Tab-separated table of C-alpha atoms and ligand atoms in Angstrom:
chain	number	residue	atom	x	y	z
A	16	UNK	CA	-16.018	27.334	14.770
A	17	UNK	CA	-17.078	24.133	15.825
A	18	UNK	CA	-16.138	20.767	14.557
A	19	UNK	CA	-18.965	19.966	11.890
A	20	UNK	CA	-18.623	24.282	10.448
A	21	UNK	CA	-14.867	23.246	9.841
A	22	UNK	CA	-15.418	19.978	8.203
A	23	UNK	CA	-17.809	21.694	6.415
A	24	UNK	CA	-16.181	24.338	5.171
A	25	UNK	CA	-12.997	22.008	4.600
A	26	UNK	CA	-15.452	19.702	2.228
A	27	UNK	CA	-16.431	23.072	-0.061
A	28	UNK	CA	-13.014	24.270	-0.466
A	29	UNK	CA	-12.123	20.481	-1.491
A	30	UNK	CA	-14.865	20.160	-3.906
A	31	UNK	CA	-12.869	20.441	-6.951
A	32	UNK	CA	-10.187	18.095	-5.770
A	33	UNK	CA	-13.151	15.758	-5.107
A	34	UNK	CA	-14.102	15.775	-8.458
A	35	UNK	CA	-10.589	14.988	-9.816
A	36	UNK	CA	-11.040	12.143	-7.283
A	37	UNK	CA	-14.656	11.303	-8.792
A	38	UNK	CA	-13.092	11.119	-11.998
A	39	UNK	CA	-9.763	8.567	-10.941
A	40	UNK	CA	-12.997	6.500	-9.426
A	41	UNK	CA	-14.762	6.055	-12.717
A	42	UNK	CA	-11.874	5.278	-14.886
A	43	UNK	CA	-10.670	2.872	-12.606
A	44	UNK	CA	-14.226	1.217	-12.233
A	45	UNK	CA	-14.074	0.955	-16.011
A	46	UNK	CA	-11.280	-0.695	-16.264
A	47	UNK	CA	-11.865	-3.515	-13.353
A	48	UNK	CA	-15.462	-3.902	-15.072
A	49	UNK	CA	-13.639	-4.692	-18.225
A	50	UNK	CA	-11.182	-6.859	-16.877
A	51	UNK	CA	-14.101	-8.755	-15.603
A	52	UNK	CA	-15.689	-8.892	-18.825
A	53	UNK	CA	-12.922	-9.922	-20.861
A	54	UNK	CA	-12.075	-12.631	-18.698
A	55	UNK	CA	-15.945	-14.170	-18.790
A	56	UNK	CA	-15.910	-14.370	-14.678
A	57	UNK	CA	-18.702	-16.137	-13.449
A	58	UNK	CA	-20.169	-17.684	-10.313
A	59	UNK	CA	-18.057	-20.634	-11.228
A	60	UNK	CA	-15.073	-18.956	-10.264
A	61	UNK	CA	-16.154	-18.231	-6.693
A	62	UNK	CA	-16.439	-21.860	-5.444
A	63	UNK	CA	-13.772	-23.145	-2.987
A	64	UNK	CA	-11.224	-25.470	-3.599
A	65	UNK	CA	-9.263	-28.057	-1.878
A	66	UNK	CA	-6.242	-29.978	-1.343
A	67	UNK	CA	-3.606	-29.720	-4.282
A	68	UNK	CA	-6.037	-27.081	-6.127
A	69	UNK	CA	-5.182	-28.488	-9.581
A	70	UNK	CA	-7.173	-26.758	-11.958
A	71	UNK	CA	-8.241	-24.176	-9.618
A	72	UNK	CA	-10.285	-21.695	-11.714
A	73	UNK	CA	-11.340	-19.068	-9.207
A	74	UNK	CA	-7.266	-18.742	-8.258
A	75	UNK	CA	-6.353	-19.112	-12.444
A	76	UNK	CA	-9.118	-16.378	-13.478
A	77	UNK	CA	-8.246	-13.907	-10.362
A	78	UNK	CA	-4.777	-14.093	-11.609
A	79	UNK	CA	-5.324	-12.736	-15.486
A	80	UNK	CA	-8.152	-9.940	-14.070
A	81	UNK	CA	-5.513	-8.673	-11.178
A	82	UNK	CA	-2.942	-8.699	-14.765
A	83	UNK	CA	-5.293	-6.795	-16.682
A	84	UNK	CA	-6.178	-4.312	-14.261
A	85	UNK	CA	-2.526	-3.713	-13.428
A	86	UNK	CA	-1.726	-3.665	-17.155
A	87	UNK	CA	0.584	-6.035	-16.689
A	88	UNK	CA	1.924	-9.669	-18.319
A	89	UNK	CA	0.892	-11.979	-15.830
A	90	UNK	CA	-0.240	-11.554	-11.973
A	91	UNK	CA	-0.085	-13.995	-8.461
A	92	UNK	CA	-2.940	-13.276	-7.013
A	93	UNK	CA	-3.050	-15.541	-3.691
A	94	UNK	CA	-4.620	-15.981	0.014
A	95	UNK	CA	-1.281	-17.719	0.545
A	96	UNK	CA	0.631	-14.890	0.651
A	97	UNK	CA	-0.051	-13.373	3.833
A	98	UNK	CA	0.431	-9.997	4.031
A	99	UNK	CA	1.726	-7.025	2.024
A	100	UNK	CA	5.577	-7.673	3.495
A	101	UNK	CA	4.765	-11.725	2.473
A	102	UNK	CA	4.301	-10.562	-1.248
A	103	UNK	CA	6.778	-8.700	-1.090
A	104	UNK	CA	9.641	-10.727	0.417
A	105	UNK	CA	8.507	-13.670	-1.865
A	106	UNK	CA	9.275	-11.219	-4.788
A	107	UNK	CA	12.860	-10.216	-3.896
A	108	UNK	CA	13.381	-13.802	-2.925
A	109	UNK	CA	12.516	-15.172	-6.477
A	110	UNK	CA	14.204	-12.607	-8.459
A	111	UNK	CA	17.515	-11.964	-6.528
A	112	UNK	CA	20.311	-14.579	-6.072
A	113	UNK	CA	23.514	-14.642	-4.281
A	114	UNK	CA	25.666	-11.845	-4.841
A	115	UNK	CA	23.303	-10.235	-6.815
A	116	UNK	CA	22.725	-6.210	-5.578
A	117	UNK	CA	19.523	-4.766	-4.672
A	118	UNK	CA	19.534	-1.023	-4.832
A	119	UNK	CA	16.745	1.007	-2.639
A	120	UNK	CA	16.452	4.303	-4.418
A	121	UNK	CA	13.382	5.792	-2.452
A	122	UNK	CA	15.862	5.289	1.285
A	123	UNK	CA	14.990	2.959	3.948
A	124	UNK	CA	12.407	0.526	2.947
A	125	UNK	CA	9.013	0.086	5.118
A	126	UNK	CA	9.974	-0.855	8.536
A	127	UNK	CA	8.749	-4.941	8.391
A	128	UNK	CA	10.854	-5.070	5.112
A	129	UNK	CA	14.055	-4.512	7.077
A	130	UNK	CA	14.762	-7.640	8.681
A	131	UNK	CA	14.011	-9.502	5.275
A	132	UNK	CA	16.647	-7.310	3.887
A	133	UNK	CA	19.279	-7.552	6.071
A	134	UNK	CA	18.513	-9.366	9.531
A	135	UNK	CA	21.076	-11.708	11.058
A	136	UNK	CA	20.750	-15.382	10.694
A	137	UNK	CA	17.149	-14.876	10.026
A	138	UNK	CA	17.036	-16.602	6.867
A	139	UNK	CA	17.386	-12.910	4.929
A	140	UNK	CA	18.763	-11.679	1.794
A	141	UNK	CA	21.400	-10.625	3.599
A	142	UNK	CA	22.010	-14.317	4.842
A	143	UNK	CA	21.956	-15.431	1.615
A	144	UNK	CA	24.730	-13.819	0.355
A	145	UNK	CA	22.347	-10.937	-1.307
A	146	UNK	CA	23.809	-7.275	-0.802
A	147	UNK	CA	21.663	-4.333	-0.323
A	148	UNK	CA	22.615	-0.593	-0.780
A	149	UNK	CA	20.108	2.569	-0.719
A	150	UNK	CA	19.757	5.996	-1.984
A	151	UNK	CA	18.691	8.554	1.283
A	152	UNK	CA	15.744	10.620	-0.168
A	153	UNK	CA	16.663	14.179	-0.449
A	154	UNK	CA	14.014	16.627	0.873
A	155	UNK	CA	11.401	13.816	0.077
A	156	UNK	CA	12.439	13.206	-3.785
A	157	UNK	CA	14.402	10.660	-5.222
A	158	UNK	CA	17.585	11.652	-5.326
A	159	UNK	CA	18.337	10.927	-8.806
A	160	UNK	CA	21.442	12.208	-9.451
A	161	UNK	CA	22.793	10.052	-6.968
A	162	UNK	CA	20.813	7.403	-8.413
A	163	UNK	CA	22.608	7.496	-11.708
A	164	UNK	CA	26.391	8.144	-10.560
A	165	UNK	CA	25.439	4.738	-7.887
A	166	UNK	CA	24.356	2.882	-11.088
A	167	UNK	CA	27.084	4.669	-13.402
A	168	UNK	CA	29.752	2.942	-10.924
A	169	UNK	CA	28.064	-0.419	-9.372
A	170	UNK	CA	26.417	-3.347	-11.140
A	171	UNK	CA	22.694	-3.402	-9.641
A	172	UNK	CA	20.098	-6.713	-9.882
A	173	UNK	CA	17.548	-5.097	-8.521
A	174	UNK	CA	16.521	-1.496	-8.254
A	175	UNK	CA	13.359	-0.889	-5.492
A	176	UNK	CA	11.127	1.536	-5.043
A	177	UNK	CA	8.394	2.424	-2.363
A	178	UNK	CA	5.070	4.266	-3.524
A	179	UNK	CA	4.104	5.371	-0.186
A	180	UNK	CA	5.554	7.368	2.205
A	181	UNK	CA	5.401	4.116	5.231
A	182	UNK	CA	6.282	5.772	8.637
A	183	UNK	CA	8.203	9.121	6.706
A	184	UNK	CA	7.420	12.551	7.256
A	185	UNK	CA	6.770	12.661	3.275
A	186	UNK	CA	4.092	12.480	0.621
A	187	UNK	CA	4.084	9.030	-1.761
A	188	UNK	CA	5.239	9.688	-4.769
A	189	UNK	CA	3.116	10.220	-7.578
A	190	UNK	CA	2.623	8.350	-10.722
A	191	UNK	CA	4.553	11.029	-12.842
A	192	UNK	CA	7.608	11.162	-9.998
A	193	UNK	CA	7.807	7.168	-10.007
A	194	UNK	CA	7.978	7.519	-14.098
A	195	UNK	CA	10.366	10.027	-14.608
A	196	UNK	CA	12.815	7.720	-11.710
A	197	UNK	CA	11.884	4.414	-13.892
A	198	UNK	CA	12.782	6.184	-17.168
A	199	UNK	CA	16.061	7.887	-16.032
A	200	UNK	CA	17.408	4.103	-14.452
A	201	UNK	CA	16.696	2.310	-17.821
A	202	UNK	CA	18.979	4.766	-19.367
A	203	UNK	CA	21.903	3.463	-17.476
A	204	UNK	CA	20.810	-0.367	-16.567
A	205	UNK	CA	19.027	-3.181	-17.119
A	206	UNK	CA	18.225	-3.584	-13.718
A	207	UNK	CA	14.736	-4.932	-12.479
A	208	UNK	CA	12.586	-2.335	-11.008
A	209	UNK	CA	10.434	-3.451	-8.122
A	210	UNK	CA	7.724	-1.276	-7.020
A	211	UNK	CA	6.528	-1.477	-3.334
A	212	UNK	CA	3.165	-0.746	-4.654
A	213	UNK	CA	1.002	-1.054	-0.632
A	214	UNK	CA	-1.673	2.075	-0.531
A	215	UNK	CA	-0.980	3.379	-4.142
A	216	UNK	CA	-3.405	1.075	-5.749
A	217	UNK	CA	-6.021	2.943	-7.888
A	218	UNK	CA	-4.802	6.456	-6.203
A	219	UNK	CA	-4.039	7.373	-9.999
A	220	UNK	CA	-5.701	5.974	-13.469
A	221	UNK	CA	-2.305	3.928	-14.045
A	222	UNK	CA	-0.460	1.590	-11.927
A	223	UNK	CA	2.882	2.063	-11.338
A	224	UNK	CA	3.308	-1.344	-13.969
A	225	UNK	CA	2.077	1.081	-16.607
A	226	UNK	CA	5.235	3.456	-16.672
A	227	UNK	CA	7.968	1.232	-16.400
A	228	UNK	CA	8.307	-1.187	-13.105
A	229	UNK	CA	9.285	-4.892	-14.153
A	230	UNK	CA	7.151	-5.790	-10.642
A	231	UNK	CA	4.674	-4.692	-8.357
A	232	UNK	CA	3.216	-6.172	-5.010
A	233	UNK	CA	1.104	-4.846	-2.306
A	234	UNK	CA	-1.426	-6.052	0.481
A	235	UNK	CA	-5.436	-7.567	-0.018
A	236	UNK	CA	-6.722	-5.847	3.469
A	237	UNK	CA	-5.328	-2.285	1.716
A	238	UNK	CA	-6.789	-0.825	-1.071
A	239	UNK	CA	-6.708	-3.448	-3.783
A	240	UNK	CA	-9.144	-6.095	-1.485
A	241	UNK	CA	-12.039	-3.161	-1.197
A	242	UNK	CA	-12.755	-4.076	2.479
A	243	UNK	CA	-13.922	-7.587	1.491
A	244	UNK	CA	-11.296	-9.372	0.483
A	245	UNK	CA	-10.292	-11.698	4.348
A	246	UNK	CA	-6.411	-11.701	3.733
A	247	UNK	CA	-3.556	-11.764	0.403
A	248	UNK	CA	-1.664	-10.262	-1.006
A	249	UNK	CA	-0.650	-9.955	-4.987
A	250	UNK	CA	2.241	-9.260	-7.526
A	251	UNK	CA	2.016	-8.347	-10.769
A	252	UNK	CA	4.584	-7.660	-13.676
A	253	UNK	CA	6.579	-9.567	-16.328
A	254	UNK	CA	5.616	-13.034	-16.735
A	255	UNK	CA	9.167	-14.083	-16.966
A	256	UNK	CA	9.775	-12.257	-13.903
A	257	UNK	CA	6.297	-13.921	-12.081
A	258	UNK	CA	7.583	-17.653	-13.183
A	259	UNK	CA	10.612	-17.552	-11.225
A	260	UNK	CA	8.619	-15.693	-7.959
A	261	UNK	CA	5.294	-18.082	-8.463
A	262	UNK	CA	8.563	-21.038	-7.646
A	263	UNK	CA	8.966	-19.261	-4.402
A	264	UNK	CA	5.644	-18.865	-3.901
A	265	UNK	CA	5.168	-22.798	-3.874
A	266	UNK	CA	8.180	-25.071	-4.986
A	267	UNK	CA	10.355	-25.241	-8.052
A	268	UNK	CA	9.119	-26.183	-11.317
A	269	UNK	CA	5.277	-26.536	-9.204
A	270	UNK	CA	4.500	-22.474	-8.967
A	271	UNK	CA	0.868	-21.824	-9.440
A	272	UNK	CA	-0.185	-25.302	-10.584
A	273	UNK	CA	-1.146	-26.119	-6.850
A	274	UNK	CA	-2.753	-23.595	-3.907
A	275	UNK	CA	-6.261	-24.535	-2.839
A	276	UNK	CA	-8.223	-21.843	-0.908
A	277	UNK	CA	-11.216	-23.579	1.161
A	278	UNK	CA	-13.081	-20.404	1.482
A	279	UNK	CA	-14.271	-19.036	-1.470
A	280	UNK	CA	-13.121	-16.234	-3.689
A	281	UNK	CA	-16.478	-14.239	-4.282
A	282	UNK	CA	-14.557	-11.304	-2.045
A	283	UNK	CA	-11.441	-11.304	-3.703
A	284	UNK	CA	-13.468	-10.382	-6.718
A	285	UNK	CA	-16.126	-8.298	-5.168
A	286	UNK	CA	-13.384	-6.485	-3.233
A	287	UNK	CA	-11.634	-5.684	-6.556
A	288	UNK	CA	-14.560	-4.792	-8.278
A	289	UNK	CA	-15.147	-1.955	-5.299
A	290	UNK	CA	-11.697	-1.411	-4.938
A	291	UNK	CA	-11.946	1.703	-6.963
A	292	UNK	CA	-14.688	3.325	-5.227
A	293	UNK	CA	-13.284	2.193	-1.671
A	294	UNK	CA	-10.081	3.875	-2.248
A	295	UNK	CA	-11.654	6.904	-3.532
A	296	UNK	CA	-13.318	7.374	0.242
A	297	UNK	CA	-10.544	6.804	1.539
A	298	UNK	CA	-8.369	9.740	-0.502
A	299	UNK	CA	-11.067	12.314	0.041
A	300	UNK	CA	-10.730	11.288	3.808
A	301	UNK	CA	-6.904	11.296	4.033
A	302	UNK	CA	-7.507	15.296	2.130
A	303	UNK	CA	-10.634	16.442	4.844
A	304	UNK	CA	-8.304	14.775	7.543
A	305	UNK	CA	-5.292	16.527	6.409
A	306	UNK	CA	-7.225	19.876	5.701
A	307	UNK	CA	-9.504	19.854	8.764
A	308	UNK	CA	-6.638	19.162	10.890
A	309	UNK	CA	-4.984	21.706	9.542
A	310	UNK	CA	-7.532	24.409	10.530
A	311	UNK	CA	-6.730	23.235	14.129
A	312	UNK	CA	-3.328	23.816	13.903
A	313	UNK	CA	-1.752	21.038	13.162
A	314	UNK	CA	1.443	20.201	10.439
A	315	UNK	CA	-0.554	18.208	8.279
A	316	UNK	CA	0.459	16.044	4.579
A	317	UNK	CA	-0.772	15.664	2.279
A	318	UNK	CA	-1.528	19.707	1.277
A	319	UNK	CA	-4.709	19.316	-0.034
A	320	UNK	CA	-3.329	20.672	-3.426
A	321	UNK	CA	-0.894	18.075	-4.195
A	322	UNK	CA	-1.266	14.824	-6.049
A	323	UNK	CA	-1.943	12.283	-4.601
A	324	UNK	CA	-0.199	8.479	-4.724
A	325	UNK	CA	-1.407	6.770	-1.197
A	326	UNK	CA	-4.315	6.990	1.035
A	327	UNK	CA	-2.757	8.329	4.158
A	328	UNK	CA	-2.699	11.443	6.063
A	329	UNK	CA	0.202	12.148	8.503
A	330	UNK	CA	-0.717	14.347	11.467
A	331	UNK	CA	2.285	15.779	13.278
A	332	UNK	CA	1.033	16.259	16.879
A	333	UNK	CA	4.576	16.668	18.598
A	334	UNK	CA	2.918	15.543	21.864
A	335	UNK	CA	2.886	12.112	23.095
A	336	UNK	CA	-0.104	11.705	24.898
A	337	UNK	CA	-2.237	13.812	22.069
A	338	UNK	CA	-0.905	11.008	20.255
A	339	UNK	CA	-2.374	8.160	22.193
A	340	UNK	CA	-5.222	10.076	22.213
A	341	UNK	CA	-6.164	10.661	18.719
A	342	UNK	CA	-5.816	6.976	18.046
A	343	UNK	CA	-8.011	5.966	21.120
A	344	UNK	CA	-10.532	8.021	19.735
A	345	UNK	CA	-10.330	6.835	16.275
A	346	UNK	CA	-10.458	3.113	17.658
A	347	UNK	CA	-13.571	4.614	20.001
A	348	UNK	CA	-15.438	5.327	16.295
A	349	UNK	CA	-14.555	2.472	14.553
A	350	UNK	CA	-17.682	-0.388	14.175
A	351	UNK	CA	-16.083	-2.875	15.542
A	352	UNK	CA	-14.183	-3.167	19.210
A	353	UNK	CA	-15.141	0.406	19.713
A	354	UNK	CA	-14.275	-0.484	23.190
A	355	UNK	CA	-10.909	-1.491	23.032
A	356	UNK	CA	-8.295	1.241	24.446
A	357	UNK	CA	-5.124	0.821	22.274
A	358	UNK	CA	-2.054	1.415	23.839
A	359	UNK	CA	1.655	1.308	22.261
A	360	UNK	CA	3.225	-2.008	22.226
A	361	UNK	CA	6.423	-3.781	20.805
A	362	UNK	CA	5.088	-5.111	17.516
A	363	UNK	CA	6.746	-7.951	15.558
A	364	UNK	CA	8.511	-5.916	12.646
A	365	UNK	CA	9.005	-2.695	13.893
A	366	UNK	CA	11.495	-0.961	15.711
A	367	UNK	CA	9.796	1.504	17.505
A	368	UNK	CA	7.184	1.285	20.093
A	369	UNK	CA	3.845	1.458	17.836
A	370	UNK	CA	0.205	2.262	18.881
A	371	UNK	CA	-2.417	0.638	16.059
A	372	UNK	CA	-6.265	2.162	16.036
A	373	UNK	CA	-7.666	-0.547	13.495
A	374	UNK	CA	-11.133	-1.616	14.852
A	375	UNK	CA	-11.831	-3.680	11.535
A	376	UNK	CA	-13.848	-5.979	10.360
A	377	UNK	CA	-10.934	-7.739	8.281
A	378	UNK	CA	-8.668	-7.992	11.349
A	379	UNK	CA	-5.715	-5.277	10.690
A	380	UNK	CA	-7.447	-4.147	7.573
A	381	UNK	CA	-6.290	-0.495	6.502
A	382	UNK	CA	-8.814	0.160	3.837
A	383	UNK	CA	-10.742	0.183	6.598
A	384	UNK	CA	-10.294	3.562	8.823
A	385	UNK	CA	-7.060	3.019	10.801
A	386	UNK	CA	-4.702	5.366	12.170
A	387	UNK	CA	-0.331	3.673	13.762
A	388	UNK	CA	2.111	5.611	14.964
A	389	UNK	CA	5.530	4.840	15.959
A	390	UNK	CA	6.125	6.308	19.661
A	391	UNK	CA	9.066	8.318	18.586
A	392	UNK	CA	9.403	12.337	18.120
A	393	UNK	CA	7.783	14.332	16.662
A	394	UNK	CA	4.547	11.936	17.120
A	395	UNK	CA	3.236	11.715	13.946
A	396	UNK	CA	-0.240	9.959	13.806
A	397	UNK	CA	-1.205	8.150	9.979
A	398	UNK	CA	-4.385	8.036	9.422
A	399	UNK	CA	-5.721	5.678	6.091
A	400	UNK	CA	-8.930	3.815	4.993
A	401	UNK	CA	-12.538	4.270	5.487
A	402	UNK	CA	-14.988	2.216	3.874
A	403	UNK	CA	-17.395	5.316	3.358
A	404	UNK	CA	-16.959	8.581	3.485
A	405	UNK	CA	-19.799	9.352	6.063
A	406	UNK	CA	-18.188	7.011	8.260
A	407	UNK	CA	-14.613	8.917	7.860
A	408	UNK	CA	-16.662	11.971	8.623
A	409	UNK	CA	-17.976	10.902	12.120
A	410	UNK	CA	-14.559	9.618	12.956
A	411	UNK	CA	-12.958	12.932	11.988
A	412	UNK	CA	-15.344	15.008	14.053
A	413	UNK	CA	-15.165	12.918	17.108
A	414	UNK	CA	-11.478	13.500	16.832
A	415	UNK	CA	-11.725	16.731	16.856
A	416	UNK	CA	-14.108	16.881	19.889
A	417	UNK	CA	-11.640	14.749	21.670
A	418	UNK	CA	-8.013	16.809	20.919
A	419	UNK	CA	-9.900	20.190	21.151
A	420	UNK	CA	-11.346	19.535	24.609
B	515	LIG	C1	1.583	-1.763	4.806
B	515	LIG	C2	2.859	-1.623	4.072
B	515	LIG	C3	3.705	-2.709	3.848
B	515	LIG	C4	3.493	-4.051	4.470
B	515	LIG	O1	2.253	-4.561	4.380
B	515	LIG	P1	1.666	-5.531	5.523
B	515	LIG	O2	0.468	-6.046	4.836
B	515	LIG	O3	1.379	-4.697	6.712
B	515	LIG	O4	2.681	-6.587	5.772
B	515	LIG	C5	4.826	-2.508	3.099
B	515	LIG	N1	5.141	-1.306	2.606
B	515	LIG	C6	4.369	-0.233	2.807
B	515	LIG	C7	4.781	1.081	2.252
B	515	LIG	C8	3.200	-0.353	3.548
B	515	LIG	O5	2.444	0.708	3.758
């Protein structure tokens, strides 16, 4: 067969899946519209604002629709926090304090997290006196018996969780797995439970805020900007919770009183708004990835059955150089520096070599199609994003073309 029979044929026998997709898309859609609604957003709110920002309504308004959407008490919604790792390291910082235990029940946390964890005189948590224990996953699940003897036995601030599966040969979890791991800690303590919530946004009709976690945070340029929003990132949860992290954010007793933002925030809202729809592309491309890619022969996640709680596909190609070239090609089909070659590179964060595909119009932007890969056996290639799913089409085909030949 060639490349366009098996994407074909991969696209009928994921129709039904599709539709389950379709039908995430439209709930979601409903519920940013409403959030829009309820909160009377108007072109007022897109002007830019400067200096101190007092009385910045574009910032104040994003802030209650992100809490809405999220179902949760109050939301920091902010171009000022930089990156997904940013929102989320200005979370633990606000919440945990000397001495206090943070408790990683889903393993090792994403690879820039690390050093913010536990680096050496880097200005950490670690530096500060805050101590940091995890749970290993077992077989890909939350070990949860484990979980409840460690909390039976040990006093815990903090207990953190990561939706999606980062640089792990694993599936995110799912809405229902993160529920039933919230419910069973609450049994045993009153520890806060932080959700690393990067590429699950809208992947389900609740957010992980709406079975249990005390916080969320994630990235703009994944799924929760749409495309359009330039940078952020956000963090939503308990407002008693967001008061003390909105004083990180800024400075004490300050929070989100001040925080200009020069540009203006039409795209954080029009990114939201087609956040649903843009992540929906990009799960039926992570399944036609994962599926196609499968037909050639390749160890593929997700199965196109399961449930899904990120955006990505992992391709296991167990050859370094198919490797390289998968992600050439995928930068050779993206719109913008088609031309570039992307080769692996020591990249602040990580500990591993990593190659990066990402030729985006929001500069590192995986909403957008995308495809890392740490340079480390067995060469696993994840692939996220797509704006449209024509566009994810094209790539996948071309990719094809170029491992087949
Ligand atoms: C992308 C990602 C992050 C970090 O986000 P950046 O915006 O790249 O800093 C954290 N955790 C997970 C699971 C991610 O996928």
């Amino acid at each position: 067969m060639n490349s366009l029979d098996i994407i074909s044929s991969c696209k009928d026998e994921l129709r039904d899946v599709f539709s389950i997709i379709d039908n995430i898309a439209l709930s979601n859609q409903e519920k940013v519209l409403n959030a829009f609604k309820n909160n009377s957003i108007a072109l007022r709110h897109f002007a830019p604002t400067s200096g101190y920002g007092y009385d910045d309504i574009g910032r104040d308004s994003l802030n209650k629709v992100y809490a809405e959407v999220f179902g949760a008490e109050d939301a920091i919604v902010s171009p000022h926090l930089l990156s997904g790792t940013h929102a989320l390291c200005v979370g633990l910082f606000g919440l945990l304090m000397p001495k206090d235990k943070m408790l990683s029940i889903t393993g090792m946390p994403y690879d820039t997290i690390r050093p913010a964890i536990f680096g050496k005189d880097t200005g950490s948590l670690a530096d500060y006196g805050i101590n940091y224990d995890e749970i290993p996953l077992n077989n890909g699940q939350i070990d949860i018996d484990k979980v409840c003897t460690y909390l039976r036995k040990n006093k815990v601030k903090l207990v953190y969780l990561q939706r999606s599966r980062g640089y792990e040969w694993r599936n995110a979890f799912t809405i229902e797995d993160l529920k039933l791991a919230i419910e069973k800690v609450r049994t045993l303590s009153n520890a806060i439970i932080y959700v690393d919530n990067c590429y699950g946004e809208f992947t389900d009709t609740v957010e992980p805020t709406q079975v249990g976690a005390d916080i969320i945070a994630g990235s703009l340029i994944k799924n929760a900007g749409g495309g359009l929003a330039p940078t952020g990132g956000y963090i939503c949860g308990k407002s008693s919770l967001i008061a003390k992290i909105e004083n990180r954010l800024t400075t004490p007793n300050v929070g989100r009183e001040v925080g200009s933002y020069a540009g203006d925030y039409r795209l954080f809202y029009q990114g939201l708004f087609l956040a649903p729809h843009v992540t929906a592309q990009a799960l039926k491309g992570a399944l036609l990835f994962s599926k196609a890619f499968t037909e050639i022969g390749y160890e593929t996640l997700p199965r196109s059955c399961e449930k899904l709680g990120d955006i990505i596909c992992s391709i296991k190609f167990g050859d370094k150089d198919k490797l390289i070239k998968f992600c050439q090609c995928v930068q050779g089909a993206s719109p913008i520096d088609s031309f570039a070659i992307p080769e692996p590179w020591d990249m602040p964060g990580y500990s591993n070599q990593v190659i990066m595909a990402s030729g985006s119009f929001v500069q590192g932007s995986s909403i957008e199609i995308s495809a890392d890969a740490p340079i480390k056996e067995p060469f696993i290639a994840y692939v996220q994003g797509g704006l449209t799913f024509e566009h994810i089409q094209i790539v996948l085909k071309r990719c094809i073309d170029a491992i087949s030949s």
